[in-house]
Short mmCIF file of C-alpha atoms in Angstrom, two decimals:
data_model
loop_
_atom_site.label_atom_id
_atom_site.label_comp_id
_atom_site.label_asym_id
_atom_site.label_seq_id
_atom_site.Cartn_x
_atom_site.Cartn_y
_atom_site.Cartn_z
CA GLU A 1172 -47.73 17.65 30.48
CA ALA A 1173 -49.04 20.62 28.54
CA GLY A 1174 -46.56 23.35 27.77
CA VAL A 1175 -46.98 27.10 28.01
CA THR A 1176 -49.80 28.26 25.77
CA GLN A 1177 -50.50 31.72 24.44
CA PHE A 1178 -53.54 33.23 22.80
CA PRO A 1179 -53.99 34.57 20.21
CA SER A 1180 -51.15 33.43 18.03
CA HIS A 1181 -51.48 36.56 15.91
CA SER A 1182 -53.35 39.82 16.38
CA VAL A 1183 -53.68 42.73 13.98
CA ILE A 1184 -55.15 45.93 15.40
CA GLU A 1185 -55.24 49.59 14.52
CA LYS A 1186 -53.34 52.25 16.39
CA GLY A 1187 -55.34 53.42 19.39
CA GLN A 1188 -57.19 50.16 19.87
CA THR A 1189 -56.87 47.81 22.81
CA VAL A 1190 -55.49 44.28 22.73
CA THR A 1191 -55.29 41.66 25.45
CA LEU A 1192 -52.83 38.80 25.25
CA ARG A 1193 -53.23 35.70 27.35
CA CYS A 1194 -50.71 33.23 28.72
CA ASP A 1195 -51.40 29.92 30.41
CA PRO A 1196 -48.29 28.67 32.18
CA ILE A 1197 -47.39 25.09 32.90
CA SER A 1198 -49.58 23.81 35.72
CA GLY A 1199 -47.91 24.27 39.08
CA HIS A 1200 -45.44 26.89 37.92
CA ASP A 1201 -45.52 29.85 40.30
CA ASN A 1202 -43.21 32.02 38.21
CA LEU A 1203 -44.53 33.63 35.05
CA TYR A 1204 -42.57 35.98 32.80
CA TRP A 1205 -43.44 38.20 29.87
CA TYR A 1206 -40.88 39.10 27.22
CA ARG A 1207 -41.16 40.73 23.81
CA ARG A 1208 -39.14 40.90 20.61
CA VAL A 1209 -39.60 44.07 18.64
CA MET A 1210 -38.55 44.55 14.99
CA GLY A 1211 -36.34 41.47 14.93
CA LYS A 1212 -34.19 42.79 17.74
CA GLU A 1213 -33.30 41.16 21.03
CA ILE A 1214 -35.91 39.56 23.24
CA LYS A 1215 -36.46 41.89 26.17
CA PHE A 1216 -37.85 41.17 29.59
CA LEU A 1217 -41.08 42.90 30.55
CA LEU A 1218 -42.10 41.56 33.92
CA HIS A 1219 -42.12 38.65 36.33
CA PHE A 1220 -44.95 37.31 38.49
CA VAL A 1221 -44.61 35.05 41.48
CA LYS A 1222 -48.05 33.60 41.86
CA GLU A 1223 -50.34 36.64 41.62
CA SER A 1224 -47.75 39.20 42.75
CA LYS A 1225 -45.60 41.31 40.46
CA GLN A 1226 -42.05 40.50 41.51
CA ASP A 1227 -40.32 42.68 38.94
CA GLU A 1228 -41.92 44.96 36.36
CA SER A 1229 -38.81 46.94 35.51
CA GLY A 1230 -39.06 46.08 31.83
CA MET A 1231 -42.57 47.41 31.24
CA PRO A 1232 -42.14 50.17 28.66
CA ASN A 1233 -44.85 52.56 29.86
CA ASN A 1234 -48.24 52.77 31.53
CA ARG A 1235 -50.07 51.69 28.38
CA PHE A 1236 -49.12 48.15 29.34
CA LEU A 1237 -51.00 46.40 32.14
CA ALA A 1238 -50.29 42.84 33.24
CA GLU A 1239 -52.40 40.82 35.60
CA ARG A 1240 -52.34 37.35 37.04
CA THR A 1241 -55.47 36.95 39.07
CA GLY A 1242 -55.49 33.80 41.17
CA GLY A 1243 -51.93 33.03 40.26
CA THR A 1244 -52.83 30.94 37.23
CA TYR A 1245 -53.08 32.46 33.77
CA SER A 1246 -51.88 35.96 32.99
CA THR A 1247 -53.07 38.69 30.67
CA LEU A 1248 -51.12 41.54 29.14
CA LYS A 1249 -53.24 44.44 27.96
CA VAL A 1250 -52.00 47.19 25.69
CA GLN A 1251 -54.21 50.28 25.74
CA PRO A 1252 -54.04 52.27 23.56
CA ALA A 1253 -51.75 50.43 21.17
CA GLU A 1254 -49.08 52.34 19.28
CA LEU A 1255 -47.16 51.37 16.14
CA GLU A 1256 -43.98 50.68 18.12
CA ASP A 1257 -45.78 48.02 20.15
CA SER A 1258 -45.70 45.67 17.17
CA GLY A 1259 -43.61 42.59 17.82
CA VAL A 1260 -43.74 39.10 19.27
CA TYR A 1261 -44.76 38.73 22.89
CA PHE A 1262 -43.46 35.64 24.66
CA CYS A 1263 -44.58 34.17 27.92
CA ALA A 1264 -42.51 31.79 30.02
CA SER A 1265 -42.98 29.96 33.28
CA SER A 1266 -40.87 28.17 35.83
CA HIS A 1267 -41.50 26.33 39.05
CA ASP A 1268 -40.61 27.81 42.40
CA GLY A 1269 -37.19 26.78 43.62
CA GLY A 1270 -35.82 26.22 40.17
CA ARG A 1271 -32.88 28.14 38.86
CA GLY A 1272 -33.90 31.34 37.19
CA TYR A 1273 -32.92 30.10 33.77
CA GLU A 1274 -35.15 27.04 33.79
CA GLN A 1275 -37.89 28.86 31.99
CA TYR A 1276 -40.28 27.21 29.55
CA PHE A 1277 -41.49 29.42 26.75
CA GLY A 1278 -44.70 29.59 24.82
CA PRO A 1279 -44.91 30.05 21.04
CA GLY A 1280 -45.51 33.77 21.32
CA THR A 1281 -48.20 36.15 20.15
CA ARG A 1282 -47.36 38.20 17.08
CA LEU A 1283 -48.90 41.65 17.50
CA THR A 1284 -49.17 43.94 14.50
CA VAL A 1285 -50.34 47.52 15.05
CA THR A 1286 -51.28 49.35 11.85
CA GLY B 187 -25.85 45.90 33.26
CA ASN B 188 -26.02 42.64 31.39
CA SER B 189 -25.96 42.49 27.60
CA VAL B 190 -25.51 39.94 24.83
CA THR B 191 -24.17 40.66 21.38
CA GLN B 192 -24.89 38.14 18.68
CA MET B 193 -23.71 38.02 15.09
CA GLU B 194 -26.26 39.47 12.74
CA GLY B 195 -28.05 37.28 10.29
CA PRO B 196 -29.54 35.96 8.30
CA VAL B 197 -27.19 33.05 7.72
CA THR B 198 -27.76 30.75 4.77
CA LEU B 199 -25.81 27.51 4.46
CA SER B 200 -25.90 24.39 2.36
CA GLU B 201 -26.66 21.09 4.01
CA GLU B 202 -23.62 19.51 5.72
CA ALA B 203 -21.81 22.85 5.99
CA PHE B 204 -20.09 23.96 9.19
CA LEU B 205 -21.95 26.47 11.33
CA THR B 206 -20.63 29.12 13.69
CA ILE B 207 -22.81 31.77 15.28
CA ASN B 208 -20.83 34.21 17.39
CA CYS B 209 -21.99 35.42 20.78
CA THR B 210 -20.24 37.68 23.27
CA TYR B 211 -21.55 39.00 26.52
CA THR B 212 -21.16 41.60 29.24
CA ALA B 213 -22.32 40.68 32.72
CA THR B 214 -21.90 41.50 36.36
CA GLY B 215 -21.06 38.53 38.48
CA TYR B 216 -20.81 35.01 37.13
CA PRO B 217 -23.41 34.39 34.43
CA SER B 218 -24.83 31.16 33.14
CA LEU B 219 -24.96 31.08 29.34
CA PHE B 220 -27.50 29.56 26.99
CA TRP B 221 -28.50 29.02 23.43
CA TYR B 222 -32.22 28.95 22.68
CA VAL B 223 -33.75 27.92 19.37
CA GLN B 224 -37.10 28.81 17.86
CA TYR B 225 -38.29 26.56 15.08
CA PRO B 226 -41.00 27.92 12.78
CA GLY B 227 -44.35 28.10 14.54
CA GLU B 228 -42.97 26.93 17.87
CA GLY B 229 -41.86 28.47 21.15
CA LEU B 230 -38.34 29.08 22.32
CA GLN B 231 -36.58 25.90 23.36
CA LEU B 232 -33.43 25.61 25.41
CA LEU B 233 -30.81 24.09 23.11
CA LEU B 234 -27.82 23.96 25.44
CA LYS B 235 -26.33 25.63 28.46
CA ALA B 236 -23.08 26.17 30.37
CA THR B 237 -23.04 27.38 33.94
CA LYS B 238 -19.36 28.04 34.57
CA ALA B 239 -16.19 28.96 32.75
CA ASP B 240 -14.73 26.32 30.41
CA ASP B 241 -17.94 24.27 30.48
CA LYS B 242 -19.06 22.95 27.12
CA GLY B 243 -22.75 22.66 26.45
CA SER B 244 -23.87 20.25 23.77
CA ASN B 245 -27.11 18.96 22.29
CA LYS B 246 -28.31 17.67 18.90
CA GLY B 247 -24.81 18.00 17.47
CA PHE B 248 -24.51 21.65 18.53
CA GLU B 249 -21.76 22.75 20.91
CA ALA B 250 -20.73 25.94 22.69
CA THR B 251 -17.90 26.56 25.16
CA TYR B 252 -18.08 29.15 27.92
CA ARG B 253 -14.94 31.28 27.44
CA LYS B 254 -14.55 33.69 30.33
CA GLU B 255 -11.32 35.21 29.03
CA THR B 256 -12.99 36.30 25.79
CA THR B 257 -16.52 36.61 27.26
CA SER B 258 -17.82 34.45 24.45
CA PHE B 259 -20.16 31.51 23.90
CA HIS B 260 -20.06 30.75 20.18
CA LEU B 261 -22.44 28.14 18.81
CA GLU B 262 -21.02 25.53 16.43
CA LYS B 263 -22.20 22.51 14.51
CA GLY B 264 -20.05 20.44 12.23
CA SER B 265 -22.69 19.47 9.68
CA VAL B 266 -26.01 21.29 9.53
CA GLN B 267 -29.24 19.79 8.27
CA VAL B 268 -32.28 21.36 6.66
CA SER B 269 -34.17 20.67 9.90
CA ASP B 270 -31.77 23.01 11.75
CA SER B 271 -33.34 26.00 10.00
CA ALA B 272 -34.56 28.21 12.85
CA VAL B 273 -33.79 31.36 14.81
CA TYR B 274 -31.04 30.98 17.40
CA PHE B 275 -30.78 33.20 20.47
CA CYS B 276 -27.83 33.54 22.80
CA ALA B 277 -28.80 34.40 26.38
CA LEU B 278 -27.42 34.81 29.87
CA TRP B 279 -28.67 34.72 33.42
CA THR B 280 -27.02 35.96 36.58
CA PRO B 281 -28.03 34.91 40.08
CA GLY B 282 -29.57 37.44 42.38
CA SER B 283 -32.92 39.01 42.93
CA ALA B 284 -33.63 39.49 39.22
CA ARG B 285 -34.64 36.26 37.52
CA GLN B 286 -34.99 37.37 33.94
CA LEU B 287 -32.94 36.13 31.03
CA THR B 288 -30.99 38.60 28.89
CA PHE B 289 -31.09 37.73 25.19
CA GLY B 290 -29.20 38.63 22.06
CA SER B 291 -30.97 39.77 18.91
CA GLY B 292 -31.26 36.33 17.36
CA THR B 293 -29.77 34.82 14.21
CA GLN B 294 -31.97 33.40 11.48
CA LEU B 295 -30.40 30.27 10.01
CA THR B 296 -31.61 28.79 6.75
CA VAL B 297 -30.13 25.51 5.56
CA LEU B 298 -30.65 24.66 1.90
CA PRO B 299 -30.75 21.07 0.61
#
Protein backbone atom coordinates (compact mmCIF):
# COMPACT_ATOMS: atom_id res chain seq x y z
CA GLU A 1 0.00 0.00 0.00
CA ALA A 2 1.40 3.36 -1.01
CA GLY A 3 1.88 5.88 1.75
CA VAL A 4 1.07 9.57 1.79
CA THR A 5 2.96 11.38 -0.94
CA GLN A 6 3.71 15.06 -1.27
CA PHE A 7 4.94 17.14 -4.16
CA PRO A 8 7.28 18.90 -4.53
CA SER A 9 9.75 17.80 -1.92
CA HIS A 10 11.36 21.24 -1.95
CA SER A 11 10.31 24.58 -3.39
CA VAL A 12 12.22 27.84 -3.46
CA ILE A 13 10.27 30.93 -4.48
CA GLU A 14 10.58 34.67 -4.16
CA LYS A 15 8.44 36.78 -1.89
CA GLY A 16 5.19 37.68 -3.63
CA GLN A 17 5.11 34.62 -5.84
CA THR A 18 2.58 31.82 -5.70
CA VAL A 19 3.25 28.21 -4.76
CA THR A 20 0.98 25.20 -4.79
CA LEU A 21 1.73 22.15 -2.70
CA ARG A 22 0.10 18.83 -3.39
CA CYS A 23 -0.75 15.90 -1.14
CA ASP A 24 -1.95 12.47 -2.18
CA PRO A 25 -3.36 10.61 0.82
CA ILE A 26 -3.48 6.88 1.30
CA SER A 27 -6.19 5.45 -0.92
CA GLY A 28 -9.49 5.18 0.90
CA HIS A 29 -8.61 7.66 3.63
CA ASP A 30 -11.40 10.20 3.99
CA ASN A 31 -9.55 12.39 6.47
CA LEU A 32 -6.74 14.61 5.25
CA TYR A 33 -4.77 17.04 7.39
CA TRP A 34 -2.25 19.78 6.70
CA TYR A 35 0.37 20.77 9.26
CA ARG A 36 3.47 22.94 9.07
CA ARG A 37 6.71 23.37 10.97
CA VAL A 38 8.16 26.84 10.84
CA MET A 39 11.74 27.76 11.81
CA GLY A 40 12.38 24.49 13.63
CA LYS A 41 9.52 25.10 16.01
CA GLU A 42 6.56 22.89 16.82
CA ILE A 43 4.49 21.28 14.11
CA LYS A 44 1.21 23.17 13.94
CA PHE A 45 -2.13 22.10 12.60
CA LEU A 46 -3.50 24.01 9.63
CA LEU A 47 -6.69 22.29 8.57
CA HIS A 48 -8.63 19.06 8.28
CA PHE A 49 -10.71 17.74 5.39
CA VAL A 50 -13.31 15.02 5.56
CA LYS A 51 -13.64 13.93 1.98
CA GLU A 52 -13.98 17.21 0.07
CA SER A 53 -15.34 19.25 2.99
CA LYS A 54 -13.28 21.43 5.30
CA GLN A 55 -14.01 20.07 8.76
CA ASP A 56 -11.72 22.41 10.65
CA GLU A 57 -9.60 25.23 9.25
CA SER A 58 -8.89 26.95 12.54
CA GLY A 59 -5.14 26.71 12.06
CA MET A 60 -4.94 28.50 8.72
CA PRO A 61 -2.78 31.56 9.39
CA ASN A 62 -4.46 34.02 7.03
CA ASN A 63 -6.32 34.36 3.75
CA ARG A 64 -3.15 33.99 1.70
CA PHE A 65 -3.51 30.26 2.24
CA LEU A 66 -6.11 28.32 0.26
CA ALA A 67 -6.63 24.59 0.58
CA GLU A 68 -8.77 22.47 -1.67
CA ARG A 69 -9.66 18.84 -1.99
CA THR A 70 -11.78 18.49 -5.07
CA GLY A 71 -13.38 15.07 -5.40
CA GLY A 72 -12.18 14.06 -1.99
CA THR A 73 -8.92 12.58 -3.24
CA TYR A 74 -5.74 14.63 -3.42
CA SER A 75 -5.44 18.05 -1.84
CA THR A 76 -3.62 21.22 -2.76
CA LEU A 77 -2.44 24.03 -0.54
CA LYS A 78 -1.82 27.31 -2.33
CA VAL A 79 0.08 30.21 -0.85
CA GLN A 80 -0.54 33.49 -2.67
CA PRO A 81 1.32 35.76 -2.34
CA ALA A 82 4.08 34.07 -0.37
CA GLU A 83 5.79 35.93 2.45
CA LEU A 84 9.14 35.24 4.13
CA GLU A 85 7.45 33.90 7.26
CA ASP A 86 5.75 31.18 5.23
CA SER A 87 9.05 29.33 4.93
CA GLY A 88 8.98 25.97 6.65
CA VAL A 89 8.07 22.34 6.16
CA TYR A 90 4.49 21.53 5.22
CA PHE A 91 3.27 18.07 6.20
CA CYS A 92 0.21 16.25 5.02
CA ALA A 93 -1.39 13.36 6.86
CA SER A 94 -4.36 11.11 6.28
CA SER A 95 -6.50 8.71 8.24
CA HIS A 96 -9.44 6.48 7.51
CA ASP A 97 -12.92 7.31 8.69
CA GLY A 98 -13.79 5.73 11.99
CA GLY A 99 -10.23 5.55 13.17
CA ARG A 100 -9.07 7.31 16.27
CA GLY A 101 -7.95 10.83 15.59
CA TYR A 102 -4.35 10.03 16.29
CA GLU A 103 -4.02 7.27 13.72
CA GLN A 104 -2.66 9.65 11.15
CA TYR A 105 -0.13 8.68 8.50
CA PHE A 106 2.24 11.41 7.48
CA GLY A 107 3.96 12.25 4.24
CA PRO A 108 7.61 13.31 3.96
CA GLY A 109 6.74 16.99 3.83
CA THR A 110 7.41 19.80 1.40
CA ARG A 111 10.17 22.20 2.38
CA LEU A 112 9.16 25.70 1.28
CA THR A 113 11.77 28.44 1.18
CA VAL A 114 10.62 32.00 0.47
CA THR A 115 13.46 34.40 -0.35
CA GLY B 1 -5.84 24.81 25.19
CA ASN B 2 -3.51 21.91 24.57
CA SER B 3 0.26 22.35 24.48
CA VAL B 4 3.39 20.22 24.53
CA THR B 5 6.77 21.31 25.83
CA GLN B 6 9.77 19.34 24.71
CA MET B 7 13.40 19.65 25.75
CA GLU B 8 15.37 21.72 23.32
CA GLY B 9 18.01 20.16 21.19
CA PRO B 10 20.10 19.33 19.49
CA VAL B 11 21.23 16.31 21.45
CA THR B 12 24.47 14.56 20.51
CA LEU B 13 25.36 11.21 22.04
CA SER B 14 27.89 8.49 21.50
CA GLU B 15 26.72 5.08 20.41
CA GLU B 16 25.43 2.92 23.30
CA ALA B 17 24.76 5.95 25.50
CA PHE B 18 21.52 6.35 27.45
CA LEU B 19 18.93 8.69 25.98
CA THR B 20 16.27 10.77 27.69
CA ILE B 21 14.20 13.38 25.90
CA ASN B 22 11.85 15.22 28.23
CA CYS B 23 8.26 16.02 27.34
CA THR B 24 5.55 17.65 29.44
CA TYR B 25 2.07 18.59 28.40
CA THR B 26 -0.98 20.67 29.20
CA ALA B 27 -4.33 19.37 28.05
CA THR B 28 -8.03 19.56 28.70
CA GLY B 29 -9.64 16.22 29.24
CA TYR B 30 -7.76 12.95 29.02
CA PRO B 31 -5.14 13.05 26.27
CA SER B 32 -3.45 10.24 24.43
CA LEU B 33 0.30 10.77 24.16
CA PHE B 34 2.72 9.93 21.38
CA TRP B 35 6.26 10.06 20.20
CA TYR B 36 6.81 10.54 16.48
CA VAL B 37 10.16 10.21 14.72
CA GLN B 38 11.34 11.70 11.45
CA TYR B 39 14.36 10.06 9.91
CA PRO B 40 16.29 12.06 7.30
CA GLY B 41 14.35 12.34 4.06
CA GLU B 42 11.31 10.52 5.40
CA GLY B 43 7.90 11.40 6.80
CA LEU B 44 6.83 11.42 10.40
CA GLN B 45 6.37 7.93 11.81
CA LEU B 46 4.56 6.97 14.96
CA LEU B 47 7.20 5.54 17.31
CA LEU B 48 5.07 4.71 20.34
CA LYS B 49 1.91 5.72 22.12
CA ALA B 50 0.11 5.58 25.47
CA THR B 51 -3.58 6.21 25.78
CA LYS B 52 -4.12 6.34 29.54
CA ALA B 53 -2.29 7.17 32.73
CA ASP B 54 0.49 4.77 33.77
CA ASP B 55 0.56 3.11 30.35
CA LYS B 56 4.02 2.46 28.97
CA GLY B 57 4.53 2.70 25.24
CA SER B 58 7.48 0.88 23.75
CA ASN B 59 8.97 0.21 20.34
CA LYS B 60 12.45 -0.39 18.87
CA GLY B 61 13.99 -0.24 22.34
CA PHE B 62 12.41 3.14 23.11
CA GLU B 63 10.04 3.54 26.05
CA ALA B 64 7.85 6.28 27.51
CA THR B 65 5.47 6.18 30.48
CA TYR B 66 2.35 8.31 30.71
CA ARG B 67 2.66 10.12 34.06
CA LYS B 68 -0.53 12.00 34.84
CA GLU B 69 0.70 13.31 38.19
CA THR B 70 3.64 15.08 36.55
CA THR B 71 1.96 15.56 33.13
CA SER B 72 4.99 14.02 31.49
CA PHE B 73 5.86 11.49 28.80
CA HIS B 74 9.65 11.31 28.67
CA LEU B 75 11.27 9.22 25.95
CA GLU B 76 14.08 6.87 26.97
CA LYS B 77 16.37 4.34 25.36
CA GLY B 78 19.04 2.42 27.17
CA SER B 79 21.56 2.16 24.35
CA VAL B 80 21.27 4.35 21.27
CA GLN B 81 22.57 3.44 17.84
CA VAL B 82 23.77 5.58 14.95
CA SER B 83 20.57 4.61 13.11
CA ASP B 84 18.52 6.35 15.83
CA SER B 85 19.72 9.73 14.58
CA ALA B 86 16.52 11.59 13.73
CA VAL B 87 14.15 14.30 14.94
CA TYR B 88 11.79 13.21 17.71
CA PHE B 89 8.44 14.89 18.34
CA CYS B 90 6.24 14.52 21.39
CA ALA B 91 2.53 14.92 20.65
CA LEU B 92 -0.90 14.62 22.19
CA TRP B 93 -4.47 14.13 21.05
CA THR B 94 -7.69 14.67 22.95
CA PRO B 95 -11.04 13.21 21.94
CA GLY B 96 -13.77 15.51 20.80
CA SER B 97 -14.72 17.35 17.69
CA ALA B 98 -11.17 18.47 16.91
CA ARG B 99 -9.06 15.68 15.46
CA GLN B 100 -5.71 17.37 15.12
CA LEU B 101 -2.54 16.37 16.91
CA THR B 102 -0.70 18.90 19.07
CA PHE B 103 3.08 18.64 18.74
CA GLY B 104 6.13 19.79 20.61
CA SER B 105 8.98 21.60 18.89
CA GLY B 106 11.02 18.49 18.13
CA THR B 107 14.43 17.33 19.33
CA GLN B 108 17.22 16.61 16.88
CA LEU B 109 19.22 13.58 18.01
CA THR B 110 22.60 12.78 16.52
CA VAL B 111 24.35 9.58 17.55
CA LEU B 112 28.06 9.36 16.81
CA PRO B 113 29.86 6.06 16.24
